[in-house]
Amino acid sequence: MNSLYNYAFFDEGSKREIRRAILKAVALPGYQVPFASREMPIARGWGTGGLQLTLSLVGRSDVLKVIDQGSDDSVNAVNIRKFVSGTTGVAVTEDAREATIIQSRHRIPESPLREGQVLVLQVPLPEPLRLIEPSEYKTKRLHAERDYSGAYLVLFEEIQRYGRVATGADHPVEVHGRYVMAPSPIPRFDNPKLDGNPALILLGAGREKKIYAVPPYTKVRSLDFEDQPFRVEDFGSAACGLCGASGVYLDELVDPSTGSKTWRCNDTSECASRRRASQEAADAS
Amino acid sequence: MRPERFLLKVDSLSKSYGEGCPRCSGPGATLDRNHCRRCGTVYAVRGVSFELYPGEVLGIVGESGSGKSTVLNCLYYDTVASSGSVYLGSYREGAEDALAVSAQAKRAIRNELLGKVYQDPVEGLRMKFSAVANVAEKMICAGSRNVGAMEERARRLLGLVNIPLGRMGEAPERFSGGMRQRVQIAKALSNNPPLIFLDEVTTGLDLSVQAKVLDLIMDIQRESGVGMLLVSHDLAVVRMLATRTMVMLDGRMVEQGLTDQILEDPQHPYTQELVHSLL
């Protein structure tokens, strides 16, 4: 590594300030801790919140994985990975099992996380009540008074409009029986993975200058109604066209030449490792 | 004296905007109408006291700026009163000052024991949410988490205020002024509160729609016996709905009594002027 910048880009004072915000966020699960979001060499809205968390945490022995919408190879993921490894020299991986820090946009990896790992999620809109209350001053009051009826009202209105809860992503969750938080735009499919997860989950919103956290083994409940329980996306009997997996989060693809539908694993590194494993099994026999 | 317990008892409620100065806050204070010329403090409501009993409709009349709406806003916690006490028969049996309780308790009182119809429906409704969700909002706030039950009650209330079945799923931004007011009435009634506040409900509606909304309020009052506090600058509305009336001028209550008495035999010079300008 030969960089003109300080280790991990930030000066030590910035890292310390962000770590302090992280400690407070861990102490108050789901509470949005304000922090002095820095100007980053990527644009706000491209993962600056997550990047600042990663840079303030990364040590020389860490192994980094970066995911963008389930893929390790999209522009956002490649650039963030290059930036962090370029300013720190840490090892990078595509395997979620090997990584110690996983920065992700829109997904929680399919393979279960373990103790000691840190999942950093990039958040565009940290305030779950923003849709019904534009004033930050008032949403703070609502959190303080634990009035989350607005979040339920949004879900109720979806049922009125579409006949069911139709949040495509960012379905609000209650953390540790207290704060309601926006889990970042992960699909509903990933919400149950937040509950009791052995890894530390940190969420960073760079533009909105907020950090919040789900500590390991914290109870996380997706908001729902008595007669409309929370449900994850259902892919029926569909399976990935490449690795054959089912029961994972799938992307629907349409072949433009034939118009036929196929499905692919959204988590590309999991898909690739499954294919490698079945190839090895085939070679061995 | 009346045997029943009051629904609402307001004791020297005041609301001022500004710090006050020796000229306007001490003894022998002099004010220009309701504000101080020296420090600019506005005394919107000054020591208003009244009681409201079950099944009663109390009208508040007075000209623009006399403090009528401020009284309602203080009672519904939309603004914070400067001083005074409010007792609700439905909250701790009227033993505790409802202005001095915690923020959570105020929220619960507002959601479960009170309802309000605003003059401007934009204040009282979420214009982009469906009418059903608007009515259900207060039920959600009160802690209901059963979609089926809330939907059923919301639709029944919207039916009661004559919103056509096919339009209940639409957002109030697509409704006419009269329909919006009726959705607000349904919302105010959603938790079956013992007391609702009506702030200039018919202002801005044309005459035939006014008549329909007033008829609806009268029917609801007669059937449910809900207590109503009704603010209006229109004496005809008050004559039609209110059993008792109080007259406000420059933040003070200048006269109060049975509506017929006030309108037929006004005592205070301002009330006389008000009644004369109408008749």
Coordinates of C-alpha atoms in Angstrom, one line a residue:
Chain A
M1 CA 0.0 0.0 0.0
N2 CA 1.4 3.3 -1.0
S3 CA -1.1 6.1 -0.2
L4 CA -0.8 9.8 0.4
Y5 CA -3.7 9.6 2.8
N6 CA -3.8 8.7 6.4
Y7 CA -4.6 5.0 7.2
A8 CA -8.3 4.5 6.2
F9 CA -8.6 7.9 4.6
F10 CA -9.8 9.7 7.8
D11 CA -7.8 11.6 10.3
E12 CA -7.7 9.9 13.7
G13 CA -10.0 12.5 15.2
S14 CA -12.8 11.8 12.7
K15 CA -12.5 8.0 13.3
R16 CA -12.8 8.6 17.0
E17 CA -15.8 10.8 16.7
I18 CA -17.6 8.2 14.5
R19 CA -16.6 5.4 16.9
R20 CA -18.1 7.3 19.7
A21 CA -21.4 7.6 17.8
I22 CA -21.3 3.9 17.1
L23 CA -20.8 3.1 20.8
K24 CA -23.8 5.2 21.6
A25 CA -25.8 3.6 18.8
V26 CA -25.0 0.1 20.2
A27 CA -26.0 1.2 23.7
L28 CA -29.4 2.4 22.4
P29 CA -30.5 -0.2 19.9
G30 CA -32.4 1.3 17.0
Y31 CA -31.9 4.9 18.2
Q32 CA -30.6 7.3 15.5
V33 CA -27.4 8.9 16.7
P34 CA -26.5 12.1 14.9
F35 CA -22.9 12.4 13.8
A36 CA -20.8 14.9 11.8
S37 CA -21.0 13.2 8.4
R38 CA -17.9 13.9 6.4
E39 CA -17.5 14.9 2.8
M40 CA -16.4 11.8 1.1
P41 CA -14.8 11.1 -2.3
I42 CA -18.0 9.5 -3.5
A43 CA -21.4 11.3 -3.8
R44 CA -23.9 11.3 -1.0
G45 CA -26.5 8.7 -1.6
W46 CA -23.8 6.3 -2.9
G47 CA -23.0 4.8 0.5
T48 CA -21.1 7.5 2.3
G49 CA -22.8 6.6 5.6
G50 CA -21.7 3.0 5.3
L51 CA -18.3 3.9 4.0
Q52 CA -17.6 6.2 7.0
L53 CA -18.6 3.4 9.4
T54 CA -16.3 0.9 7.6
L55 CA -13.4 3.3 7.5
S56 CA -13.6 4.1 11.2
L57 CA -13.8 0.4 12.1
V58 CA -11.4 -1.3 9.7
G59 CA -8.2 -2.6 11.2
R60 CA -5.1 -4.1 9.5
S61 CA -6.3 -7.7 10.1
D62 CA -9.8 -7.2 8.8
V63 CA -11.2 -8.9 5.7
L64 CA -13.7 -6.8 3.7
K65 CA -16.6 -7.7 1.6
V66 CA -18.8 -5.1 -0.2
I67 CA -22.2 -5.9 -1.7
D68 CA -24.4 -3.8 -3.8
Q69 CA -27.9 -5.2 -4.4
G70 CA -26.6 -8.7 -3.8
S71 CA -23.7 -8.4 -6.1
D72 CA -20.0 -8.0 -5.5
D73 CA -19.3 -6.8 -9.0
S74 CA -21.5 -3.7 -9.5
V75 CA -19.9 -0.3 -9.8
N76 CA -20.8 0.9 -6.3
A77 CA -19.4 -2.2 -4.7
V78 CA -16.3 -2.3 -6.7
N79 CA -15.5 1.4 -6.1
I80 CA -16.0 1.2 -2.3
R81 CA -14.0 -2.0 -2.1
K82 CA -11.1 -0.4 -4.1
F83 CA -11.2 2.7 -2.0
V84 CA -11.1 1.0 1.3
S85 CA -8.4 -1.5 0.3
G86 CA -6.4 1.3 -1.4
T87 CA -6.3 3.4 1.7
T88 CA -5.8 0.6 4.2
G89 CA -4.3 -2.4 2.3
V90 CA -6.8 -4.8 4.0
A91 CA -7.6 -8.1 2.3
V92 CA -10.9 -8.3 0.4
T93 CA -13.1 -11.3 -0.3
E94 CA -16.4 -12.2 -2.0
D95 CA -17.1 -14.9 0.6
A96 CA -19.4 -13.7 3.4
R97 CA -18.0 -16.4 5.7
E98 CA -14.4 -15.1 5.4
A99 CA -15.2 -11.5 5.8
T100 CA -15.0 -9.7 9.1
I101 CA -16.6 -6.5 7.9
I102 CA -19.4 -6.7 5.3
Q103 CA -20.6 -3.4 3.9
S104 CA -23.9 -3.9 2.0
R105 CA -26.5 -2.0 0.1
H106 CA -30.0 -3.5 -0.1
R107 CA -29.1 -7.0 1.1
I108 CA -28.1 -9.1 4.1
P109 CA -26.0 -12.0 2.8
E110 CA -27.8 -15.4 2.4
S111 CA -25.2 -17.3 4.4
P112 CA -25.7 -16.9 8.1
L113 CA -23.5 -14.4 9.8
R114 CA -21.5 -15.3 12.9
E115 CA -20.2 -13.7 16.1
G116 CA -17.4 -11.2 15.5
Q117 CA -18.6 -10.1 12.1
V118 CA -19.8 -6.6 11.5
L119 CA -22.5 -5.9 8.9
V120 CA -22.5 -2.3 7.7
L121 CA -25.7 -1.2 5.9
Q122 CA -26.0 1.9 3.8
V123 CA -29.1 3.9 4.6
P124 CA -30.7 6.5 2.4
L125 CA -33.7 7.4 4.7
P126 CA -33.1 6.6 8.3
E127 CA -36.4 8.0 9.6
P128 CA -39.2 5.4 9.5
L129 CA -41.8 8.2 10.3
R130 CA -40.6 10.6 7.6
L131 CA -43.5 9.8 5.2
I132 CA -46.1 10.9 7.7
E133 CA -44.1 13.7 9.5
P134 CA -41.8 15.9 7.5
S135 CA -40.5 17.8 10.6
E136 CA -37.3 16.3 12.2
Y137 CA -38.2 18.1 15.5
K138 CA -41.6 16.3 15.6
T139 CA -40.3 12.9 14.6
K140 CA -37.8 13.1 17.5
R141 CA -40.7 13.8 19.8
L142 CA -42.6 10.9 18.4
H143 CA -39.7 8.6 19.0
A144 CA -39.3 10.0 22.5
E145 CA -42.9 9.4 23.3
R146 CA -42.8 6.1 21.5
D147 CA -45.7 7.0 19.3
Y148 CA -45.3 4.8 16.3
S149 CA -48.9 4.9 15.1
G150 CA -47.8 6.7 11.9
A151 CA -45.7 3.7 10.8
Y152 CA -48.7 1.5 11.3
L153 CA -50.9 4.0 9.4
V154 CA -48.6 3.8 6.4
L155 CA -49.0 -0.1 6.5
F156 CA -52.8 0.3 7.0
E157 CA -53.0 2.6 3.9
E158 CA -51.0 0.0 1.9
I159 CA -53.6 -2.6 2.8
Q160 CA -56.3 -0.3 1.7
R161 CA -54.7 0.4 -1.6
Y162 CA -53.2 -3.0 -2.5
G163 CA -55.1 -5.4 -0.3
R164 CA -51.9 -6.4 1.6
V165 CA -48.8 -4.9 3.0
A166 CA -46.8 -4.1 -0.1
T167 CA -43.5 -2.6 1.2
G168 CA -41.0 -3.7 -1.4
A169 CA -38.1 -2.9 0.9
D170 CA -37.4 -1.0 4.1
H171 CA -40.3 -2.5 6.1
P172 CA -40.1 -0.9 9.5
V173 CA -39.0 -2.9 12.5
E174 CA -39.2 -2.5 16.3
V175 CA -35.8 -3.0 17.9
H176 CA -35.4 -4.4 21.5
G177 CA -39.1 -3.5 22.2
R178 CA -38.4 0.2 22.0
Y179 CA -37.3 2.1 18.9
V180 CA -38.9 1.6 15.5
M181 CA -36.2 1.9 12.8
A182 CA -35.9 1.8 9.1
P183 CA -33.8 -1.3 8.3
S184 CA -32.4 0.4 5.1
P185 CA -33.8 -0.8 1.8
I186 CA -33.3 -4.5 2.4
P187 CA -36.2 -6.6 1.0
R188 CA -38.8 -7.9 3.6
F189 CA -37.1 -11.3 2.9
D190 CA -34.1 -10.1 4.9
N191 CA -36.0 -8.6 7.9
P192 CA -36.2 -11.9 9.8
K193 CA -32.4 -12.2 9.6
L194 CA -32.1 -9.0 11.7
D195 CA -33.8 -10.8 14.6
G196 CA -31.3 -12.3 17.1
N197 CA -28.4 -12.1 14.6
P198 CA -25.1 -13.0 16.2
A199 CA -23.3 -10.3 14.1
L200 CA -23.2 -6.6 15.0
I201 CA -25.3 -4.7 12.5
L202 CA -24.5 -1.0 12.0
L203 CA -26.5 1.3 9.8
G204 CA -25.1 4.6 8.5
A205 CA -26.9 7.4 6.6
G206 CA -24.3 9.8 5.3
R207 CA -26.6 12.4 3.8
E208 CA -29.0 12.4 6.8
K209 CA -26.0 12.3 9.3
K210 CA -27.3 9.4 11.4
I211 CA -25.8 6.2 12.7
Y212 CA -27.8 3.4 14.4
A213 CA -27.3 -0.2 15.3
V214 CA -28.7 -3.6 16.0
P215 CA -26.3 -5.2 18.6
P216 CA -25.8 -9.0 18.4
Y217 CA -28.7 -11.2 19.6
T218 CA -31.2 -8.3 19.7
K219 CA -34.8 -8.9 19.3
V220 CA -36.1 -7.3 16.1
R221 CA -39.8 -7.5 15.2
S222 CA -41.2 -6.4 11.8
L223 CA -44.3 -4.2 12.3
D224 CA -47.6 -6.0 11.4
F225 CA -51.2 -6.3 12.4
E226 CA -53.0 -8.9 14.4
D227 CA -55.0 -10.2 11.4
Q228 CA -52.3 -9.3 8.8
P229 CA -49.1 -11.0 10.1
F230 CA -45.8 -10.0 8.6
R231 CA -44.8 -12.2 5.6
V232 CA -41.7 -12.3 3.5
E233 CA -41.7 -12.4 -0.3
D234 CA -42.8 -15.8 -1.6
F235 CA -41.2 -17.1 -4.8
G236 CA -43.4 -20.2 -4.9
S237 CA -41.5 -23.1 -6.4
A238 CA -39.1 -20.9 -8.4
A239 CA -35.5 -21.9 -8.3
C240 CA -32.3 -20.2 -9.5
G241 CA -31.6 -21.1 -13.1
L242 CA -27.8 -21.3 -12.5
C243 CA -27.3 -23.1 -9.2
G244 CA -30.8 -24.5 -8.7
A245 CA -31.3 -23.1 -5.2
S246 CA -34.8 -22.3 -3.9
G247 CA -35.9 -20.6 -0.7
V248 CA -33.4 -17.8 -1.3
Y249 CA -34.1 -14.3 -2.6
L250 CA -34.4 -14.5 -6.3
D251 CA -34.3 -11.9 -9.2
E252 CA -36.7 -12.4 -12.0
L253 CA -35.2 -12.0 -15.4
V254 CA -36.9 -11.9 -18.8
D255 CA -35.1 -13.2 -21.8
P256 CA -35.6 -10.5 -24.4
S257 CA -35.4 -12.8 -27.4
T258 CA -37.9 -15.4 -26.2
G259 CA -39.9 -13.4 -23.6
S260 CA -39.6 -16.3 -21.2
K261 CA -39.0 -15.7 -17.4
T262 CA -36.1 -17.1 -15.6
W263 CA -34.9 -16.7 -12.0
R264 CA -31.4 -16.0 -10.6
C265 CA -30.0 -15.9 -7.1
N266 CA -29.8 -12.3 -6.0
D267 CA -26.7 -13.1 -3.8
T268 CA -24.2 -13.7 -6.6
S269 CA -21.3 -14.9 -4.5
E270 CA -23.5 -17.5 -2.7
C271 CA -24.7 -18.7 -6.1
A272 CA -21.2 -18.9 -7.5
S273 CA -19.9 -20.9 -4.4
R274 CA -22.9 -23.3 -4.7
R275 CA -22.0 -23.9 -8.4
R276 CA -18.4 -24.4 -7.5
A277 CA -19.4 -26.9 -4.9
S278 CA -21.6 -28.9 -7.2
Q279 CA -18.9 -28.8 -9.9
E280 CA -16.4 -30.2 -7.4
A281 CA -18.8 -32.9 -6.4
A282 CA -19.4 -33.8 -10.0
D283 CA -15.6 -33.9 -10.7
A284 CA -15.0 -36.1 -7.7
S285 CA -17.5 -38.7 -8.7
Chain B
M1 CA -77.7 22.2 40.5
R2 CA -77.2 19.5 37.9
P3 CA -76.8 16.0 39.3
E4 CA -74.4 14.7 36.7
R5 CA -70.7 15.2 36.5
F6 CA -69.4 17.7 34.0
L7 CA -67.8 16.5 30.7
L8 CA -65.5 19.4 30.6
K9 CA -64.6 22.1 33.2
V10 CA -62.4 24.9 32.1
D11 CA -61.0 27.1 34.9
S12 CA -59.5 30.5 34.0
L13 CA -57.8 29.4 30.8
S14 CA -55.3 31.9 29.4
K15 CA -53.1 32.0 26.4
S16 CA -50.7 34.8 25.6
Y17 CA -48.1 35.3 23.0
G18 CA -45.2 37.3 24.3
E19 CA -43.4 38.0 27.5
G20 CA -45.6 40.7 28.9
C21 CA -44.3 43.9 30.6
P22 CA -45.2 45.9 33.8
R23 CA -47.7 47.9 31.8
C24 CA -49.8 44.9 30.7
S25 CA -49.2 42.2 33.3
G26 CA -49.4 44.0 36.7
P27 CA -52.5 45.2 38.5
G28 CA -54.4 47.9 36.7
A29 CA -53.0 46.7 33.4
T30 CA -54.2 48.5 30.3
L31 CA -54.5 46.8 27.0
D32 CA -55.4 47.9 23.5
R33 CA -58.2 45.4 22.9
N34 CA -56.3 42.2 23.5
H35 CA -52.6 43.3 23.1
C36 CA -50.1 45.5 24.9
R37 CA -49.0 48.6 22.9
R38 CA -45.7 48.8 24.6
C39 CA -44.4 45.2 24.5
G40 CA -46.5 43.8 21.8
T41 CA -47.8 40.8 23.9
V42 CA -51.0 39.4 22.6
Y43 CA -53.5 38.1 25.2
A44 CA -55.4 35.7 22.9
V45 CA -57.5 34.2 25.8
R46 CA -57.9 35.8 29.2
G47 CA -59.2 33.8 32.1
V48 CA -62.0 31.9 30.4
S49 CA -64.0 29.5 32.6
F50 CA -66.9 27.4 31.7
E51 CA -68.4 23.9 32.1
L52 CA -70.0 21.5 29.7
Y53 CA -72.4 18.7 30.7
P54 CA -73.1 15.4 29.0
G55 CA -75.3 15.7 26.0
E56 CA -74.9 19.4 25.8
V57 CA -73.8 21.6 22.9
L58 CA -72.0 24.7 24.0
G59 CA -71.5 27.4 21.3
I60 CA -68.7 29.9 21.4
V61 CA -69.4 33.0 19.3
G62 CA -67.4 36.2 18.7
E63 CA -65.7 38.1 16.0
S64 CA -62.4 37.1 14.2
G65 CA -59.5 37.3 16.6
S66 CA -61.6 37.1 19.8
G67 CA -59.9 33.9 20.9
K68 CA -62.6 31.3 20.1
S69 CA -60.3 28.9 18.1
T70 CA -57.5 29.4 20.6
V71 CA -59.7 28.0 23.3
L72 CA -60.3 24.9 21.2
N73 CA -56.6 24.6 20.3
C74 CA -55.6 24.8 24.0
L75 CA -58.2 22.1 24.9
Y76 CA -57.1 19.8 22.0
Y77 CA -53.4 20.4 22.8
D78 CA -52.7 21.9 19.5
T79 CA -51.2 24.9 21.3
V80 CA -49.9 25.0 24.9
A81 CA -52.1 27.1 27.2
S82 CA -50.2 29.8 29.3
S83 CA -52.2 29.2 32.4
G84 CA -55.4 27.7 33.7
S85 CA -56.8 24.2 34.3
V86 CA -58.9 21.8 32.3
Y87 CA -60.8 18.9 33.9
L88 CA -62.4 16.1 31.8
G89 CA -65.2 14.1 33.3
S90 CA -63.9 11.1 31.3
Y91 CA -60.3 11.4 32.5
R92 CA -59.6 10.3 36.2
E93 CA -63.2 11.3 36.9
G94 CA -62.4 15.0 36.5
A95 CA -60.0 15.0 39.4
E96 CA -56.8 15.8 37.6
D97 CA -55.8 18.9 35.6
A98 CA -55.6 17.6 32.0
L99 CA -53.2 20.4 31.1
A100 CA -50.7 19.3 33.7
V101 CA -50.3 15.7 32.7
S102 CA -47.4 14.0 30.8
A103 CA -47.0 14.2 27.0
Q104 CA -48.1 10.5 26.7
A105 CA -51.2 11.1 28.8
K106 CA -52.1 14.1 26.7
R107 CA -51.7 12.1 23.5
A108 CA -53.9 9.4 25.0
I109 CA -56.6 11.9 26.0
R110 CA -56.5 13.5 22.6
N111 CA -56.8 10.2 20.8
E112 CA -59.2 8.4 23.0
L113 CA -61.4 10.9 24.8
L114 CA -61.6 13.8 22.3
G115 CA -62.3 14.5 18.7
K116 CA -61.9 17.6 16.6
V117 CA -63.2 18.9 13.3
Y118 CA -61.0 21.7 12.0
Q119 CA -62.1 24.6 9.9
D120 CA -59.5 23.7 7.3
P121 CA -59.7 20.0 6.5
V122 CA -56.0 20.1 5.5
E123 CA -55.2 20.5 9.2
G124 CA -57.4 17.6 10.3
L125 CA -56.9 15.1 7.6
R126 CA -54.0 13.5 5.7
M127 CA -55.1 14.6 2.2
K128 CA -53.1 11.8 0.4
F129 CA -54.2 8.9 2.5
S130 CA -57.6 7.2 1.8
A131 CA -60.7 8.3 3.7
V132 CA -60.8 4.9 5.5
A133 CA -57.2 5.3 6.7
N134 CA -57.9 8.8 7.8
V135 CA -60.8 7.6 10.0
A136 CA -58.7 4.6 11.2
E137 CA -55.8 6.8 12.2
K138 CA -57.3 7.7 15.5
M139 CA -58.1 4.0 16.2
I140 CA -54.4 3.1 15.4
C141 CA -53.3 5.9 17.7
A142 CA -55.5 4.4 20.4
G143 CA -53.7 1.1 20.1
S144 CA -55.9 -1.0 17.8
R145 CA -53.9 -3.4 15.6
N146 CA -56.7 -5.3 13.9
V147 CA -57.1 -4.3 10.3
G148 CA -60.5 -6.0 9.8
A149 CA -62.1 -4.4 12.8
M150 CA -60.8 -0.9 12.1
E151 CA -61.8 -1.2 8.4
E152 CA -65.3 -2.2 9.4
R153 CA -65.8 0.6 11.9
A154 CA -64.3 3.2 9.6
R155 CA -66.6 2.2 6.7
R156 CA -69.6 2.3 9.0
L157 CA -68.7 5.8 10.2
L158 CA -68.1 7.0 6.7
G159 CA -71.5 5.5 5.8
L160 CA -73.0 7.4 8.7
V161 CA -71.7 10.7 7.3
N162 CA -73.0 9.8 3.8
I163 CA -69.7 9.1 2.0
P164 CA -70.6 6.8 -1.0
L165 CA -69.2 3.3 -0.5
G166 CA -67.3 3.4 -3.8
R167 CA -65.3 6.5 -2.7
M168 CA -64.2 5.5 0.8
G169 CA -60.9 4.2 -0.6
E170 CA -60.2 7.5 -2.2
A171 CA -58.0 10.3 -0.7
P172 CA -59.7 13.4 0.6
E173 CA -57.6 15.5 -1.8
R174 CA -60.1 14.3 -4.4
F175 CA -63.2 15.2 -2.3
S176 CA -65.3 18.3 -2.3
G177 CA -65.2 20.7 0.7
G178 CA -68.4 19.3 2.1
M179 CA -67.2 15.7 1.8
R180 CA -63.9 16.6 3.5
Q181 CA -65.8 18.1 6.4
R182 CA -67.9 14.9 6.7
V183 CA -64.8 12.7 6.7
Q184 CA -63.4 14.9 9.5
I185 CA -66.6 14.3 11.5
A186 CA -66.3 10.6 11.0
K187 CA -62.7 10.8 12.1
A188 CA -63.6 12.8 15.2
L189 CA -66.2 10.1 16.1
S190 CA -63.9 7.1 15.4
N191 CA -63.1 6.2 19.0
N192 CA -66.5 7.1 20.2
P193 CA -65.3 10.0 22.4
P194 CA -67.6 11.6 24.9
L195 CA -66.7 15.1 23.7
I196 CA -65.9 16.6 20.3
F197 CA -64.7 20.1 19.3
L198 CA -66.1 21.7 16.1
D199 CA -64.2 24.7 14.8
E200 CA -66.1 26.7 12.2
V201 CA -67.3 23.5 10.5
T202 CA -69.5 25.2 7.9
T203 CA -67.4 28.2 7.1
G204 CA -66.5 28.2 3.4
L205 CA -69.2 25.8 2.4
D206 CA -72.2 26.9 0.2
L207 CA -75.6 27.2 1.9
S208 CA -77.1 23.9 0.8
V209 CA -74.0 22.0 1.8
Q210 CA -73.9 23.9 5.1
A211 CA -77.4 22.8 5.8
K212 CA -76.5 19.2 5.1
V213 CA -73.5 19.2 7.4
L214 CA -75.5 20.9 10.2
D215 CA -78.3 18.4 9.8
L216 CA -75.7 15.6 10.1
I217 CA -74.2 17.1 13.2
M218 CA -77.6 17.5 14.8
D219 CA -78.6 13.9 14.0
I220 CA -75.3 12.5 15.4
Q221 CA -75.7 14.6 18.5
R222 CA -79.3 13.5 19.0
E223 CA -78.5 9.8 18.5
S224 CA -75.2 9.5 20.3
G225 CA -75.6 12.3 22.9
V226 CA -72.0 13.2 22.4
G227 CA -71.0 16.5 24.0
M228 CA -70.0 19.2 21.6
L229 CA -68.1 22.5 21.9
L230 CA -68.9 24.5 18.8
V231 CA -67.0 27.5 17.7
S232 CA -68.7 29.7 15.1
H233 CA -68.9 33.3 14.1
D234 CA -72.3 32.5 12.5
L235 CA -75.1 33.1 14.9
A236 CA -77.5 31.1 12.8
V237 CA -75.3 28.0 13.2
V238 CA -75.2 28.5 17.0
R239 CA -79.0 29.1 17.2
M240 CA -79.5 25.8 15.3
L241 CA -77.1 23.6 17.3
A242 CA -76.2 25.0 20.6
T243 CA -78.1 24.7 23.8
R244 CA -75.9 27.2 25.6
T245 CA -73.8 29.9 24.2
M246 CA -70.9 32.0 25.4
V247 CA -69.8 35.2 23.8
M248 CA -66.1 36.1 23.5
L249 CA -64.6 39.5 22.9
D250 CA -60.9 40.3 22.8
G251 CA -60.0 37.1 24.6
R252 CA -62.5 37.5 27.4
M253 CA -65.8 35.8 27.9
V254 CA -68.3 38.6 28.1
E255 CA -71.6 36.8 28.4
Q256 CA -72.9 33.2 28.7
G257 CA -76.3 31.6 29.0
L258 CA -79.0 29.7 27.2
T259 CA -78.7 30.3 23.4
D260 CA -82.3 31.7 23.1
Q261 CA -81.7 34.0 26.0
I262 CA -78.5 35.3 24.6
L263 CA -80.0 35.9 21.2
E264 CA -83.3 37.3 22.4
D265 CA -82.2 39.3 25.3
P266 CA -78.5 40.2 25.0
Q267 CA -77.1 42.0 28.0
H268 CA -73.6 43.0 27.1
P269 CA -73.3 45.9 24.6
Y270 CA -71.1 43.8 22.3
T271 CA -73.6 40.9 22.2
Q272 CA -76.4 43.4 21.5
E273 CA -74.4 44.7 18.6
L274 CA -73.6 41.2 17.4
V275 CA -77.3 40.1 17.5
H276 CA -78.5 43.3 15.9
S277 CA -76.1 43.0 13.0
L278 CA -77.7 39.6 12.3
L279 CA -81.4 40.3 12.8

